[in-house]
PDB file of C-alpha atoms in Angstrom:
ATOM      1  CA  MET A   1     -14.353 118.159 -32.151  1.00 65.00           C
ATOM      2  CA  LEU A   2     -11.972 116.787 -29.505  1.00 69.00           C
ATOM      3  CA  ASP A   3     -12.398 113.388 -27.885  1.00 82.00           C
ATOM      4  CA  PHE A   4     -12.784 114.973 -24.491  1.00 83.00           C
ATOM      5  CA  ASP A   5     -13.190 111.833 -22.415  1.00 85.00           C
ATOM      6  CA  LYS A   6      -9.884 110.511 -23.780  1.00 89.00           C
ATOM      7  CA  ILE A   7      -8.189 113.859 -23.139  1.00 90.00           C
ATOM      8  CA  VAL A   8      -9.410 113.971 -19.532  1.00 90.00           C
ATOM      9  CA  ARG A   9      -8.106 110.433 -18.945  1.00 91.00           C
ATOM     10  CA  GLN A  10      -4.732 111.190 -20.542  1.00 90.00           C
ATOM     11  CA  GLU A  11      -4.088 114.609 -19.073  1.00 91.00           C
ATOM     12  CA  GLN A  12      -5.747 114.554 -15.652  1.00 92.00           C
ATOM     13  CA  GLU A  13      -2.754 113.221 -13.718  1.00 92.00           C
ATOM     14  CA  GLY A  14      -0.337 115.879 -14.964  1.00 93.00           C
ATOM     15  CA  LEU A  15      -2.808 118.724 -14.529  1.00 94.00           C
ATOM     16  CA  ARG A  16      -3.803 117.616 -11.039  1.00 94.00           C
ATOM     17  CA  ARG A  17      -0.154 117.258 -10.031  1.00 93.00           C
ATOM     18  CA  PHE A  18       0.633 120.706 -11.442  1.00 94.00           C
ATOM     19  CA  LEU A  19      -2.249 122.324  -9.556  1.00 94.00           C
ATOM     20  CA  LEU A  20      -1.585 120.306  -6.410  1.00 92.00           C
ATOM     21  CA  SER A  21       1.994 121.579  -6.401  1.00 91.00           C
ATOM     22  CA  LEU A  22       0.846 125.174  -6.988  1.00 92.00           C
ATOM     23  CA  CYS A  23      -1.689 124.778  -4.156  1.00 90.00           C
ATOM     24  CA  LEU A  24       1.102 123.436  -1.900  1.00 88.00           C
ATOM     25  CA  GLY A  25      -0.608 120.127  -1.273  1.00 86.00           C
ATOM     26  CA  ASN A  26      -4.188 121.299  -0.778  1.00 87.00           C
ATOM     27  CA  GLN A  27      -5.832 118.536  -2.764  1.00 87.00           C
ATOM     28  CA  VAL A  28      -9.420 119.743  -2.299  1.00 89.00           C
ATOM     29  CA  ILE A  29      -8.690 123.124  -3.894  1.00 91.00           C
ATOM     30  CA  ALA A  30      -6.365 121.604  -6.511  1.00 92.00           C
ATOM     31  CA  ASP A  31      -8.974 119.087  -7.666  1.00 92.00           C
ATOM     32  CA  ASP A  32     -11.692 121.745  -7.724  1.00 92.00           C
ATOM     33  CA  LEU A  33      -9.460 123.906  -9.905  1.00 94.00           C
ATOM     34  CA  ALA A  34      -8.585 120.945 -12.132  1.00 94.00           C
ATOM     35  CA  GLN A  35     -12.284 120.171 -12.635  1.00 94.00           C
ATOM     36  CA  GLU A  36     -12.987 123.827 -13.363  1.00 93.00           C
ATOM     37  CA  ALA A  37     -10.117 123.891 -15.873  1.00 94.00           C
ATOM     38  CA  PHE A  38     -11.462 120.815 -17.678  1.00 93.00           C
ATOM     39  CA  ILE A  39     -14.956 122.332 -17.814  1.00 93.00           C
ATOM     40  CA  LYS A  40     -13.516 125.601 -19.197  1.00 92.00           C
ATOM     41  CA  ALA A  41     -11.585 123.599 -21.796  1.00 92.00           C
ATOM     42  CA  TYR A  42     -14.720 121.646 -22.708  1.00 91.00           C
ATOM     43  CA  LEU A  43     -16.687 124.846 -23.167  1.00 89.00           C
ATOM     44  CA  SER A  44     -14.005 126.517 -25.263  1.00 89.00           C
ATOM     45  CA  GLN A  45     -12.832 123.490 -27.259  1.00 87.00           C
ATOM     46  CA  HIS A  46     -14.060 125.166 -30.456  1.00 87.00           C
ATOM     47  CA  THR A  47     -11.350 127.828 -29.923  1.00 87.00           C
ATOM     48  CA  PHE A  48      -8.570 125.211 -29.928  1.00 87.00           C
ATOM     49  CA  VAL A  49      -7.094 125.317 -33.427  1.00 84.00           C
ATOM     50  CA  GLY A  50      -4.116 123.025 -32.876  1.00 83.00           C
ATOM     51  CA  ARG A  51      -1.379 125.656 -32.852  1.00 85.00           C
ATOM     52  CA  SER A  52      -0.033 124.059 -29.669  1.00 88.00           C
ATOM     53  CA  LYS A  53      -0.273 120.637 -28.050  1.00 90.00           C
ATOM     54  CA  VAL A  54      -3.550 119.831 -26.290  1.00 91.00           C
ATOM     55  CA  SER A  55      -1.615 119.363 -23.052  1.00 92.00           C
ATOM     56  CA  THR A  56      -0.044 122.847 -23.374  1.00 94.00           C
ATOM     57  CA  TRP A  57      -3.491 124.355 -23.973  1.00 94.00           C
ATOM     58  CA  LEU A  58      -4.859 122.541 -20.907  1.00 94.00           C
ATOM     59  CA  TYR A  59      -1.920 123.581 -18.719  1.00 95.00           C
ATOM     60  CA  ARG A  60      -2.482 127.184 -19.770  1.00 95.00           C
ATOM     61  CA  ILE A  61      -6.173 127.010 -18.864  1.00 95.00           C
ATOM     62  CA  SER A  62      -5.256 125.390 -15.540  1.00 95.00           C
ATOM     63  CA  TYR A  63      -2.642 128.010 -14.776  1.00 95.00           C
ATOM     64  CA  ASN A  64      -5.074 130.842 -15.584  1.00 95.00           C
ATOM     65  CA  THR A  65      -7.705 129.164 -13.414  1.00 94.00           C
ATOM     66  CA  PHE A  66      -5.181 129.009 -10.574  1.00 94.00           C
ATOM     67  CA  ILE A  67      -4.206 132.676 -11.058  1.00 93.00           C
ATOM     68  CA  ASP A  68      -7.896 133.694 -11.032  1.00 92.00           C
ATOM     69  CA  TYR A  69      -8.388 131.696  -7.851  1.00 92.00           C
ATOM     70  CA  THR A  70      -5.425 133.289  -6.052  1.00 89.00           C
ATOM     71  CA  ARG A  71      -6.646 136.768  -7.061  1.00 87.00           C
ATOM     72  CA  LYS A  72      -9.972 136.149  -5.356  1.00 82.00           C
ATOM     73  CA  ASN A  73      -8.811 133.969  -2.464  1.00 77.00           C
ATOM     74  CA  THR A  74      -5.851 133.671  -0.174  1.00 68.00           C
ATOM     75  CA  LEU A  75      -4.351 130.274  -0.649  1.00 58.00           C
ATOM     76  CA  GLU A  76      -4.338 128.662   2.766  1.00 54.00           C
ATOM     77  CA  LYS A  77      -1.174 126.900   3.684  1.00 51.00           C
ATOM     78  CA  VAL A  78      -2.199 123.347   4.344  1.00 48.00           C
ATOM     79  CA  ASP A  79      -1.255 121.179   7.241  1.00 50.00           C
ATOM     80  CA  ILE A  80       1.121 119.022   5.216  1.00 48.00           C
ATOM     81  CA  GLU A  81       0.805 115.954   7.459  1.00 50.00           C
ATOM     82  CA  LYS A  82      -2.988 116.150   7.341  1.00 51.00           C
ATOM     83  CA  ALA A  83      -3.041 116.715   3.590  1.00 50.00           C
ATOM     84  CA  ASN A  84      -0.838 113.709   3.000  1.00 49.00           C
ATOM     85  CA  LYS A  85      -2.939 111.259   5.002  1.00 46.00           C
ATOM     86  CA  VAL A  86      -5.308 110.458   2.176  1.00 45.00           C
ATOM     87  CA  GLU A  87      -5.408 110.010  -1.567  1.00 50.00           C
ATOM     88  CA  TYR A  88      -1.711 109.763  -2.390  1.00 48.00           C
ATOM     89  CA  ASP A  89       0.128 106.549  -3.038  1.00 47.00           C
ATOM     90  CA  GLU A  90       3.001 107.095  -0.607  1.00 46.00           C
ATOM     91  CA  PRO A  91       2.112 110.049   1.628  1.00 48.00           C
ATOM     92  CA  GLN A  92       5.369 110.401   3.514  1.00 53.00           C
ATOM     93  CA  HIS A  93       7.242 111.323   0.322  1.00 59.00           C
ATOM     94  CA  TYR A  94       5.598 114.634  -0.419  1.00 80.00           C
ATOM     95  CA  GLU A  95       6.192 116.641   2.727  1.00 82.00           C
ATOM     96  CA  SER A  96       9.588 117.898   1.587  1.00 84.00           C
ATOM     97  CA  LEU A  97       8.268 118.701  -1.920  1.00 88.00           C
ATOM     98  CA  TYR A  98       5.637 121.091  -0.557  1.00 88.00           C
ATOM     99  CA  ARG A  99       8.108 122.621   1.884  1.00 87.00           C
ATOM    100  CA  ALA A 100      10.507 123.238  -1.001  1.00 89.00           C
ATOM    101  CA  LEU A 101       7.801 124.741  -3.221  1.00 89.00           C
ATOM    102  CA  ASN A 102       6.482 126.825  -0.336  1.00 88.00           C
ATOM    103  CA  MET A 103       9.657 128.917  -0.284  1.00 88.00           C
ATOM    104  CA  ILE A 104       9.480 129.666  -4.005  1.00 89.00           C
ATOM    105  CA  LYS A 105       7.184 132.523  -4.995  1.00 89.00           C
ATOM    106  CA  GLU A 106       4.896 132.682  -8.018  1.00 86.00           C
ATOM    107  CA  PRO A 107       5.409 132.584 -11.004  1.00 89.00           C
ATOM    108  CA  ARG A 108       8.752 130.917 -10.318  1.00 94.00           C
ATOM    109  CA  ARG A 109       7.004 128.054  -8.540  1.00 94.00           C
ATOM    110  CA  ALA A 110       4.864 127.289 -11.598  1.00 94.00           C
ATOM    111  CA  ILE A 111       7.937 127.387 -13.848  1.00 95.00           C
ATOM    112  CA  ILE A 112       9.887 125.038 -11.569  1.00 94.00           C
ATOM    113  CA  VAL A 113       6.935 122.629 -11.292  1.00 93.00           C
ATOM    114  CA  LEU A 114       6.338 122.595 -15.050  1.00 94.00           C
ATOM    115  CA  PHE A 115      10.039 122.102 -15.788  1.00 94.00           C
ATOM    116  CA  TYR A 116      10.938 119.487 -13.188  1.00 93.00           C
ATOM    117  CA  LEU A 117       7.685 117.692 -12.388  1.00 91.00           C
ATOM    118  CA  GLU A 118       5.887 117.907 -15.723  1.00 92.00           C
ATOM    119  CA  ASP A 119       8.948 117.753 -18.029  1.00 91.00           C
ATOM    120  CA  GLN A 120       7.787 120.705 -20.119  1.00 93.00           C
ATOM    121  CA  SER A 121      10.283 122.496 -22.359  1.00 93.00           C
ATOM    122  CA  ILE A 122      11.066 126.197 -21.943  1.00 94.00           C
ATOM    123  CA  LYS A 123       9.032 126.983 -25.080  1.00 93.00           C
ATOM    124  CA  GLU A 124       6.027 125.101 -23.725  1.00 93.00           C
ATOM    125  CA  ILE A 125       6.378 126.829 -20.342  1.00 94.00           C
ATOM    126  CA  ALA A 126       6.451 130.170 -22.154  1.00 94.00           C
ATOM    127  CA  LYS A 127       3.177 129.300 -23.899  1.00 93.00           C
ATOM    128  CA  ILE A 128       1.587 128.097 -20.661  1.00 94.00           C
ATOM    129  CA  THR A 129       2.591 131.013 -18.451  1.00 93.00           C
ATOM    130  CA  GLY A 130       2.755 133.769 -21.062  1.00 93.00           C
ATOM    131  CA  ILE A 131       6.276 134.660 -19.890  1.00 94.00           C
ATOM    132  CA  LYS A 132       9.157 135.208 -22.306  1.00 94.00           C
ATOM    133  CA  ASP A 133      11.772 132.428 -22.788  1.00 93.00           C
ATOM    134  CA  GLY A 134      14.588 134.552 -21.349  1.00 94.00           C
ATOM    135  CA  THR A 135      12.626 135.369 -18.206  1.00 95.00           C
ATOM    136  CA  ILE A 136      11.800 131.689 -17.746  1.00 94.00           C
ATOM    137  CA  LYS A 137      15.502 130.811 -17.937  1.00 95.00           C
ATOM    138  CA  TYR A 138      16.197 133.488 -15.308  1.00 95.00           C
ATOM    139  CA  HIS A 139      13.474 132.125 -13.006  1.00 94.00           C
ATOM    140  CA  LEU A 140      14.785 128.574 -13.470  1.00 93.00           C
ATOM    141  CA  CYS A 141      18.288 129.707 -12.577  1.00 94.00           C
ATOM    142  CA  GLU A 142      17.138 131.586  -9.469  1.00 93.00           C
ATOM    143  CA  GLY A 143      14.800 128.741  -8.521  1.00 92.00           C
ATOM    144  CA  ARG A 144      17.656 126.248  -8.708  1.00 92.00           C
ATOM    145  CA  LYS A 145      19.709 128.419  -6.350  1.00 91.00           C
ATOM    146  CA  GLU A 146      16.827 128.465  -3.837  1.00 91.00           C
ATOM    147  CA  LEU A 147      16.317 124.729  -4.191  1.00 91.00           C
ATOM    148  CA  LYS A 148      19.990 123.990  -3.692  1.00 91.00           C
ATOM    149  CA  VAL A 149      19.943 125.953  -0.435  1.00 89.00           C
ATOM    150  CA  PHE A 150      16.798 124.061   0.608  1.00 89.00           C
ATOM    151  CA  LEU A 151      18.315 120.655  -0.193  1.00 88.00           C
ATOM    152  CA  GLU A 152      21.522 121.511   1.638  1.00 87.00           C
ATOM    153  CA  ASN A 153      19.522 122.548   4.714  1.00 86.00           C
ATOM    154  CA  GLU A 154      17.498 119.348   4.446  1.00 80.00           C
ATOM    155  CA  ASP A 155      20.671 117.260   4.629  1.00 75.00           C
ATOM    156  CA  LYS A 156      21.894 118.990   7.758  1.00 72.00           C
TER     157      LYS A 156
ATOM    158  CA  MET B   1      27.344 121.260  -2.655  1.00 77.00           C
ATOM    159  CA  LYS B   2      24.102 120.345  -4.431  1.00 80.00           C
ATOM    160  CA  THR B   3      23.984 120.159  -8.239  1.00 87.00           C
ATOM    161  CA  ASN B   4      21.235 120.495 -10.861  1.00 87.00           C
ATOM    162  CA  LYS B   5      21.161 116.703 -11.018  1.00 90.00           C
ATOM    163  CA  ASP B   6      20.303 116.576  -7.303  1.00 89.00           C
ATOM    164  CA  ILE B   7      17.379 118.924  -7.927  1.00 90.00           C
ATOM    165  CA  GLN B   8      16.207 116.716 -10.804  1.00 89.00           C
ATOM    166  CA  GLN B   9      16.531 113.678  -8.539  1.00 89.00           C
ATOM    167  CA  PHE B  10      14.638 115.436  -5.730  1.00 90.00           C
ATOM    168  CA  PHE B  11      11.637 116.096  -8.002  1.00 90.00           C
ATOM    169  CA  GLU B  12      11.736 112.602  -9.478  1.00 89.00           C
ATOM    170  CA  ASN B  13      11.677 111.089  -5.989  1.00 87.00           C
ATOM    171  CA  ASN B  14       8.869 113.383  -4.875  1.00 86.00           C
ATOM    172  CA  LYS B  15       6.598 113.233  -7.900  1.00 87.00           C
ATOM    173  CA  PRO B  16       3.014 112.824  -6.635  1.00 87.00           C
ATOM    174  CA  HIS B  17       0.882 110.096  -8.234  1.00 86.00           C
ATOM    175  CA  PHE B  18      -2.851 109.668  -7.799  1.00 87.00           C
ATOM    176  CA  THR B  19      -4.750 106.557  -6.895  1.00 87.00           C
ATOM    177  CA  ASP B  20      -8.208 108.056  -7.508  1.00 87.00           C
ATOM    178  CA  SER B  21      -7.889 108.862 -11.223  1.00 87.00           C
ATOM    179  CA  ASN B  22     -11.085 106.998 -12.181  1.00 90.00           C
ATOM    180  CA  GLU B  23     -13.120 108.892  -9.569  1.00 91.00           C
ATOM    181  CA  PHE B  24     -11.738 112.191 -10.823  1.00 91.00           C
ATOM    182  CA  VAL B  25     -12.517 111.354 -14.463  1.00 92.00           C
ATOM    183  CA  ALA B  26     -16.040 110.322 -13.412  1.00 92.00           C
ATOM    184  CA  LYS B  27     -16.515 113.654 -11.583  1.00 91.00           C
ATOM    185  CA  VAL B  28     -15.379 115.658 -14.621  1.00 91.00           C
ATOM    186  CA  ASN B  29     -17.574 113.604 -16.967  1.00 90.00           C
ATOM    187  CA  GLY B  30     -20.471 114.047 -14.538  1.00 92.00           C
ATOM    188  CA  ARG B  31     -20.075 117.816 -14.571  1.00 90.00           C
ATOM    189  CA  ILE B  32     -19.770 117.857 -18.362  1.00 89.00           C
ATOM    190  CA  SER B  33     -22.927 115.776 -18.695  1.00 90.00           C
ATOM    191  CA  GLN B  34     -24.707 118.125 -16.227  1.00 90.00           C
ATOM    192  CA  TYR B  35     -23.643 121.034 -18.401  1.00 88.00           C
ATOM    193  CA  ASP B  36     -24.896 119.287 -21.553  1.00 87.00           C
ATOM    194  CA  GLN B  37     -28.254 118.615 -19.865  1.00 90.00           C
ATOM    195  CA  TYR B  38     -28.419 122.251 -18.829  1.00 89.00           C
ATOM    196  CA  GLN B  39     -27.751 123.310 -22.432  1.00 87.00           C
ATOM    197  CA  VAL B  40     -30.561 121.024 -23.672  1.00 89.00           C
ATOM    198  CA  LEU B  41     -32.956 122.436 -21.051  1.00 90.00           C
ATOM    199  CA  LEU B  42     -31.929 125.978 -21.953  1.00 90.00           C
ATOM    200  CA  ALA B  43     -32.575 125.299 -25.646  1.00 89.00           C
ATOM    201  CA  GLN B  44     -35.983 123.806 -24.777  1.00 88.00           C
ATOM    202  CA  LEU B  45     -36.818 126.827 -22.629  1.00 88.00           C
ATOM    203  CA  LYS B  46     -35.832 129.231 -25.406  1.00 88.00           C
ATOM    204  CA  ALA B  47     -37.899 127.258 -27.928  1.00 86.00           C
ATOM    205  CA  SER B  48     -40.841 127.283 -25.535  1.00 82.00           C
ATOM    206  CA  GLN B  49     -40.506 131.055 -24.998  1.00 82.00           C
ATOM    207  CA  LYS B  50     -40.444 131.556 -28.772  1.00 83.00           C
ATOM    208  CA  HIS B  51     -43.539 129.362 -29.076  1.00 79.00           C
ATOM    209  CA  ASN B  52     -45.301 131.329 -26.297  1.00 77.00           C
ATOM    210  CA  LYS B  53     -44.473 134.571 -28.077  1.00 79.00           C
ATOM    211  CA  LYS B  54     -46.029 133.252 -31.282  1.00 79.00           C
ATOM    212  CA  ILE B  55     -49.140 132.182 -29.356  1.00 76.00           C
ATOM    213  CA  THR B  56     -49.373 135.635 -27.724  1.00 76.00           C
ATOM    214  CA  ILE B  57     -49.116 137.402 -31.086  1.00 80.00           C
ATOM    215  CA  ALA B  58     -51.678 135.052 -32.618  1.00 77.00           C
ATOM    216  CA  PHE B  59     -53.998 135.531 -29.657  1.00 74.00           C
ATOM    217  CA  CYS B  60     -53.780 139.330 -29.823  1.00 76.00           C
ATOM    218  CA  GLY B  61     -54.320 139.296 -33.589  1.00 79.00           C
ATOM    219  CA  LEU B  62     -57.340 137.061 -33.288  1.00 74.00           C
ATOM    220  CA  SER B  63     -58.745 139.183 -30.447  1.00 75.00           C
ATOM    221  CA  VAL B  64     -58.476 142.359 -32.493  1.00 78.00           C
ATOM    222  CA  LEU B  65     -60.024 140.629 -35.508  1.00 76.00           C
ATOM    223  CA  TYR B  66     -62.794 139.258 -33.318  1.00 72.00           C
ATOM    224  CA  MET B  67     -63.492 142.685 -31.837  1.00 73.00           C
ATOM    225  CA  VAL B  68     -63.668 144.345 -35.251  1.00 75.00           C
ATOM    226  CA  LEU B  69     -65.922 141.632 -36.659  1.00 70.00           C
ATOM    227  CA  PHE B  70     -68.137 141.718 -33.589  1.00 71.00           C
ATOM    228  CA  VAL B  71     -68.601 145.474 -33.776  1.00 71.00           C
ATOM    229  CA  LEU B  72     -69.370 145.204 -37.490  1.00 71.00           C
ATOM    230  CA  LEU B  73     -71.916 142.476 -36.833  1.00 65.00           C
ATOM    231  CA  ILE B  74     -73.575 144.454 -34.067  1.00 65.00           C
ATOM    232  CA  ALA B  75     -73.919 147.274 -36.507  1.00 67.00           C
ATOM    233  CA  GLN B  76     -76.311 145.095 -38.415  1.00 65.00           C
ATOM    234  CA  SER B  77     -79.720 145.961 -37.052  1.00 60.00           C
ATOM    235  CA  SER B  78     -81.039 142.415 -37.085  1.00 65.00           C
ATOM    236  CA  LEU B  79     -78.327 141.227 -34.741  1.00 65.00           C
ATOM    237  CA  GLU B  80     -78.594 144.370 -32.685  1.00 66.00           C
ATOM    238  CA  ALA B  81     -82.151 143.603 -31.681  1.00 70.00           C
ATOM    239  CA  LYS B  82     -81.182 140.119 -30.570  1.00 69.00           C
ATOM    240  CA  ILE B  83     -78.278 141.399 -28.522  1.00 68.00           C
ATOM    241  CA  MET B  84     -80.433 144.126 -26.987  1.00 69.00           C
ATOM    242  CA  GLU B  85     -82.792 141.380 -25.921  1.00 72.00           C
ATOM    243  CA  LEU B  86     -79.919 139.360 -24.504  1.00 71.00           C
ATOM    244  CA  PHE B  87     -78.692 142.250 -22.350  1.00 68.00           C
ATOM    245  CA  SER B  88     -82.090 143.622 -21.526  1.00 70.00           C
ATOM    246  CA  ASP B  89     -81.752 142.707 -17.838  1.00 70.00           C
ATOM    247  CA  ILE B  90     -78.803 145.058 -17.413  1.00 66.00           C
ATOM    248  CA  PRO B  91     -80.258 148.477 -16.461  1.00 63.00           C
ATOM    249  CA  ILE B  92     -77.483 150.563 -18.002  1.00 59.00           C
ATOM    250  CA  ILE B  93     -78.181 149.238 -21.501  1.00 58.00           C
ATOM    251  CA  MET B  94     -81.101 151.351 -22.496  1.00 58.00           C
ATOM    252  CA  ASN B  95     -80.233 151.977 -26.108  1.00 65.00           C
ATOM    253  CA  SER B  96     -77.912 150.682 -28.825  1.00 64.00           C
ATOM    254  CA  HIS B  97     -75.329 153.427 -28.186  1.00 66.00           C
ATOM    255  CA  ASN B  98     -74.923 152.275 -24.589  1.00 67.00           C
ATOM    256  CA  LEU B  99     -74.786 148.684 -25.781  1.00 69.00           C
ATOM    257  CA  TYR B 100     -71.853 149.412 -28.083  1.00 69.00           C
ATOM    258  CA  ILE B 101     -70.010 151.247 -25.333  1.00 69.00           C
ATOM    259  CA  PHE B 102     -70.668 148.420 -22.896  1.00 71.00           C
ATOM    260  CA  LEU B 103     -69.520 145.701 -25.312  1.00 74.00           C
ATOM    261  CA  LEU B 104     -66.432 147.623 -26.430  1.00 73.00           C
ATOM    262  CA  SER B 105     -65.485 148.284 -22.792  1.00 74.00           C
ATOM    263  CA  ALA B 106     -66.007 144.616 -21.927  1.00 78.00           C
ATOM    264  CA  ILE B 107     -63.922 143.432 -24.898  1.00 78.00           C
ATOM    265  CA  THR B 108     -61.168 145.958 -24.175  1.00 76.00           C
ATOM    266  CA  ALA B 109     -61.085 144.976 -20.516  1.00 78.00           C
ATOM    267  CA  GLY B 110     -61.026 141.288 -21.481  1.00 81.00           C
ATOM    268  CA  LEU B 111     -58.184 141.806 -23.920  1.00 78.00           C
ATOM    269  CA  PHE B 112     -56.242 143.863 -21.421  1.00 76.00           C
ATOM    270  CA  PHE B 113     -56.704 141.193 -18.741  1.00 79.00           C
ATOM    271  CA  ALA B 114     -55.725 138.349 -21.102  1.00 80.00           C
ATOM    272  CA  SER B 115     -52.662 140.225 -22.372  1.00 76.00           C
ATOM    273  CA  SER B 116     -51.583 140.982 -18.794  1.00 75.00           C
ATOM    274  CA  VAL B 117     -51.904 137.319 -17.824  1.00 79.00           C
ATOM    275  CA  ILE B 118     -49.893 136.209 -20.871  1.00 75.00           C
ATOM    276  CA  TYR B 119     -47.261 138.884 -20.255  1.00 71.00           C
ATOM    277  CA  ILE B 120     -46.854 137.906 -16.588  1.00 73.00           C
ATOM    278  CA  ARG B 121     -46.643 134.204 -17.467  1.00 73.00           C
ATOM    279  CA  ASN B 122     -43.980 134.771 -20.132  1.00 66.00           C
ATOM    280  CA  ARG B 123     -42.034 137.412 -18.255  1.00 62.00           C
ATOM    281  CA  ASP B 124     -39.229 135.050 -17.074  1.00 53.00           C
TER     282      ASP B 124
END
């Protein structure tokens, strides 16, 4: 049996950040999805046999929860200024992050977020998203191109 | 020209951090505890339904046994006279044959009513 309270404390920040980035800054939806993911994990903890890291297993559940949500609902683009007014430590910093992620389509966005924000390896990303290693490398390469264009435009 | 290092730097500079981690953990733990309570209640409900089912079966068994014993007892002439006396005010009971029919109908109706009540109460 997993020490679930400890896991929630350890993993919540990364999972919330991952979902917040996928939800383009909509913290209400992101936190709802994060809670749902933790509940799903709690209910299915008997299925976790330790073949992967607990964090990888939780990211996978979170990603599937997000995918299920987007199938049923249209993800509303949030008013970035409004979204940043509360809850974050330094609100003004995140506007450009969500604008950058907004131009990257799924599943590339998830791959970029996992790789750059959550420091996950390509193998871990493959386990989380269910996409092959080679395809992940392709998405990372294409994502970098898009991000470079974005950053260059930002500097202008 | 931007490099991969610039992208890495961009994400490092824009990494969101949360100031409400304790509140979030409390919410998750709250929902987990709600779920656990729900599971306990569900188990209690199932146990209670099982118990009710046992009571229903016992009740039906006893009723049938009671009916059989009662009919057998009535068949004894000594008791029959007493019962005839007891129901003598009811005009329809004019002989022992009518008495048996009346009692059997009453018992059957009673059993049917009791079973219906138990069924309706345990339906959910």
